[in-house]
Backbone as a ProteinNet text record, in pm:
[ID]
protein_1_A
[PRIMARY]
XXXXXXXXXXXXXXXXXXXXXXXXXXXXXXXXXXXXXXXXXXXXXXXXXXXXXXXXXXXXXXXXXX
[TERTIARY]
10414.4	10280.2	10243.9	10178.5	10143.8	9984.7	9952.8	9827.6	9797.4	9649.6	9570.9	9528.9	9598.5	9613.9	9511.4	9375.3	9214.9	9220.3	9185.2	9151.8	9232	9320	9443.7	9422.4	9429.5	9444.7	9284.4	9170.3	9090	9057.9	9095.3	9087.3	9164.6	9327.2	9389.1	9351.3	9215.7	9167.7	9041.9	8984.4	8873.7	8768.2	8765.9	8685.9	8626.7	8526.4	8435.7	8437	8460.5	8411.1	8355.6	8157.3	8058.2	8115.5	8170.7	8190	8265.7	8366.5	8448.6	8361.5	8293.8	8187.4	8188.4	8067.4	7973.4	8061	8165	8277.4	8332.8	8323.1	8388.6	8294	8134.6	8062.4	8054.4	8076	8139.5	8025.4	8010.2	7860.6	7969.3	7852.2	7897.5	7999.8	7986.9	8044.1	8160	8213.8	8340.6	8433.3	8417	8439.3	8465.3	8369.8	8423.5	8544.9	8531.8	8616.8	8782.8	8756.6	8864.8	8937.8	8873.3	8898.6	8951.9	8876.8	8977.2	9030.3	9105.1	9208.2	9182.8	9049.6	8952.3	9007.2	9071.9	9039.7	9162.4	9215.9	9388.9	9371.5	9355.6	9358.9	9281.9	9378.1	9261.1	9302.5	9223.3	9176	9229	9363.7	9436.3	9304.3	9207.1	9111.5	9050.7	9063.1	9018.4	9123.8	9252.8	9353.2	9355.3	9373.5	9366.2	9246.3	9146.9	8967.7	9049.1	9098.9	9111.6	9243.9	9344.6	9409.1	9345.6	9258.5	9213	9138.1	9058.3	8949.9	9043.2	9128.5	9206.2	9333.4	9354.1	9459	9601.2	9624	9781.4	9801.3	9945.7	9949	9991	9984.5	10002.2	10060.4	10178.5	10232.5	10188.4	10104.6	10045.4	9926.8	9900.1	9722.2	9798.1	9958.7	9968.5	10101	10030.8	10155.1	10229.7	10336.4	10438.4	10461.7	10393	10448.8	10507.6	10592.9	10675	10613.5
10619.6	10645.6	10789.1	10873.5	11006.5	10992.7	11045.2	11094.2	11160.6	11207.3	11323.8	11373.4	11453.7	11511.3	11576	11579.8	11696.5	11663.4	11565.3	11511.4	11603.7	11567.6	11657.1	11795.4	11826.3	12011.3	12052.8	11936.7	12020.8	12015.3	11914.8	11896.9	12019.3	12033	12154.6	12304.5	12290.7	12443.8	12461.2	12324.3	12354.4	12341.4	12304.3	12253.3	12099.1	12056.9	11976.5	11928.2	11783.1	11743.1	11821.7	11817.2	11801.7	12022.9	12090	12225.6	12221.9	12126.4	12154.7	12129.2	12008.6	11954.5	12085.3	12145.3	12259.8	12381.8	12391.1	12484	12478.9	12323	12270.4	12253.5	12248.6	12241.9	12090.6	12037.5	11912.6	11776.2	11696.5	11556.9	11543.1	11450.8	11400.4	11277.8	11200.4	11088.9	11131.8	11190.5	11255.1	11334.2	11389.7	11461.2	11361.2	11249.2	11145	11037.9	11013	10932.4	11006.2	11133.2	11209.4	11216.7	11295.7	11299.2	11182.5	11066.9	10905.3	10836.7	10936.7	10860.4	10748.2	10760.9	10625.7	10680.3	10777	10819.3	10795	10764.2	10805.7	10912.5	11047.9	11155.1	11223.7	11370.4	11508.2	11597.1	11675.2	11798.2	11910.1	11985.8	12071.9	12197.2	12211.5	12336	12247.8	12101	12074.9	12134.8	12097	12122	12321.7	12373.4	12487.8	12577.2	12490.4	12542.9	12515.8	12387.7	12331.6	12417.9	12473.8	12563.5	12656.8	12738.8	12863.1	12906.6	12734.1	12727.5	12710.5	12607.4	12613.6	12675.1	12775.8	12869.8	12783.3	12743.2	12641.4	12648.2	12550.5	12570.2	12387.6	12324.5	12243.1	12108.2	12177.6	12059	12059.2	12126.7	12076.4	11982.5	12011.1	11908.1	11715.6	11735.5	11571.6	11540.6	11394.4	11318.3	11238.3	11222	11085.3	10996.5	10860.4	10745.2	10674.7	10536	10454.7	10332.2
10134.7	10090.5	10129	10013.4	10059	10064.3	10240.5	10233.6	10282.7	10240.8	10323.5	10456.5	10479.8	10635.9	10672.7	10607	10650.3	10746.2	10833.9	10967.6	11068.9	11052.7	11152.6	11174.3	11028.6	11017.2	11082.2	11036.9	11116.5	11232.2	11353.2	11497.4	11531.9	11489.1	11516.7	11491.2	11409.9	11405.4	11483.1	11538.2	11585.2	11508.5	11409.6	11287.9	11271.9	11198.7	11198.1	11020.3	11014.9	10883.9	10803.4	10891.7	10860.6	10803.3	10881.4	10843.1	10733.7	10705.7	10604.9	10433.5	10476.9	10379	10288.2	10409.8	10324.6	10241.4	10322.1	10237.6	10089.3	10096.9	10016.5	9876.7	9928.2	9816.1	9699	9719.2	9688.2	9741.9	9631.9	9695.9	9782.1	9940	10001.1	9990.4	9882.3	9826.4	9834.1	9739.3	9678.5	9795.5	9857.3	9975.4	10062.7	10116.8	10240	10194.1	10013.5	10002.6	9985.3	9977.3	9982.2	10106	10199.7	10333.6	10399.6	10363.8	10404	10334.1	10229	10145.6	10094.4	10050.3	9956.2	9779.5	9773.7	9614.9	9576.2	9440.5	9380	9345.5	9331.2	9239.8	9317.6	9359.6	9399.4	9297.1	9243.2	9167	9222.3	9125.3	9159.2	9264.2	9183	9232.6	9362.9	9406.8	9566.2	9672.9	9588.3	9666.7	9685.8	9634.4	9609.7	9742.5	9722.5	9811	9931.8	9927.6	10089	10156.7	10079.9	10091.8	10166.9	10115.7	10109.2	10218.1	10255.9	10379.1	10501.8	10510.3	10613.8	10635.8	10565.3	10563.9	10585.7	10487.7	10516.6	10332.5	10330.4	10235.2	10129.9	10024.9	10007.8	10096.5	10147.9	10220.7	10370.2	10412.5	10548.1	10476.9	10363.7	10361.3	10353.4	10338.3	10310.7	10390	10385.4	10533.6	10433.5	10445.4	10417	10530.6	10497	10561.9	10538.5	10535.7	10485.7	10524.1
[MASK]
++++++++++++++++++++++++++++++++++++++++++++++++++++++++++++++++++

């Protein structure tokens, strides 16, 4: 199963949800169900922002589990 690693990347930068939120520009809805891997489908341009904000690059934003 591939999922979303926000949580991680942002404890390790010193970063806050509630900071990434506003960056992100994005309803709250859409954004929390993202962040906890509530959604099937992210939007090449979320992936891209979330890139950009936390300076990493595709494969740090996602985990593989089995």
């Amino acid at each position: 199963m591939i999922t979303l690693d926000v949580l991680n990347l942002l404890e390790k930068k010193g970063k806050t949800k509630y900071w990434l939120y506003h960056q992100l520009g994005m309803s709250y809805q859409n954004f929390n169900r993202m962040v906890n891997n509530q959604t099937k489908a992210i939007r090449y341009e979320n992936m891209e922002a979330l890139c950009q904000i936390l300076d990493c690059t595709p494969n740090d934003l996602f985990k593989i589990t089995e």
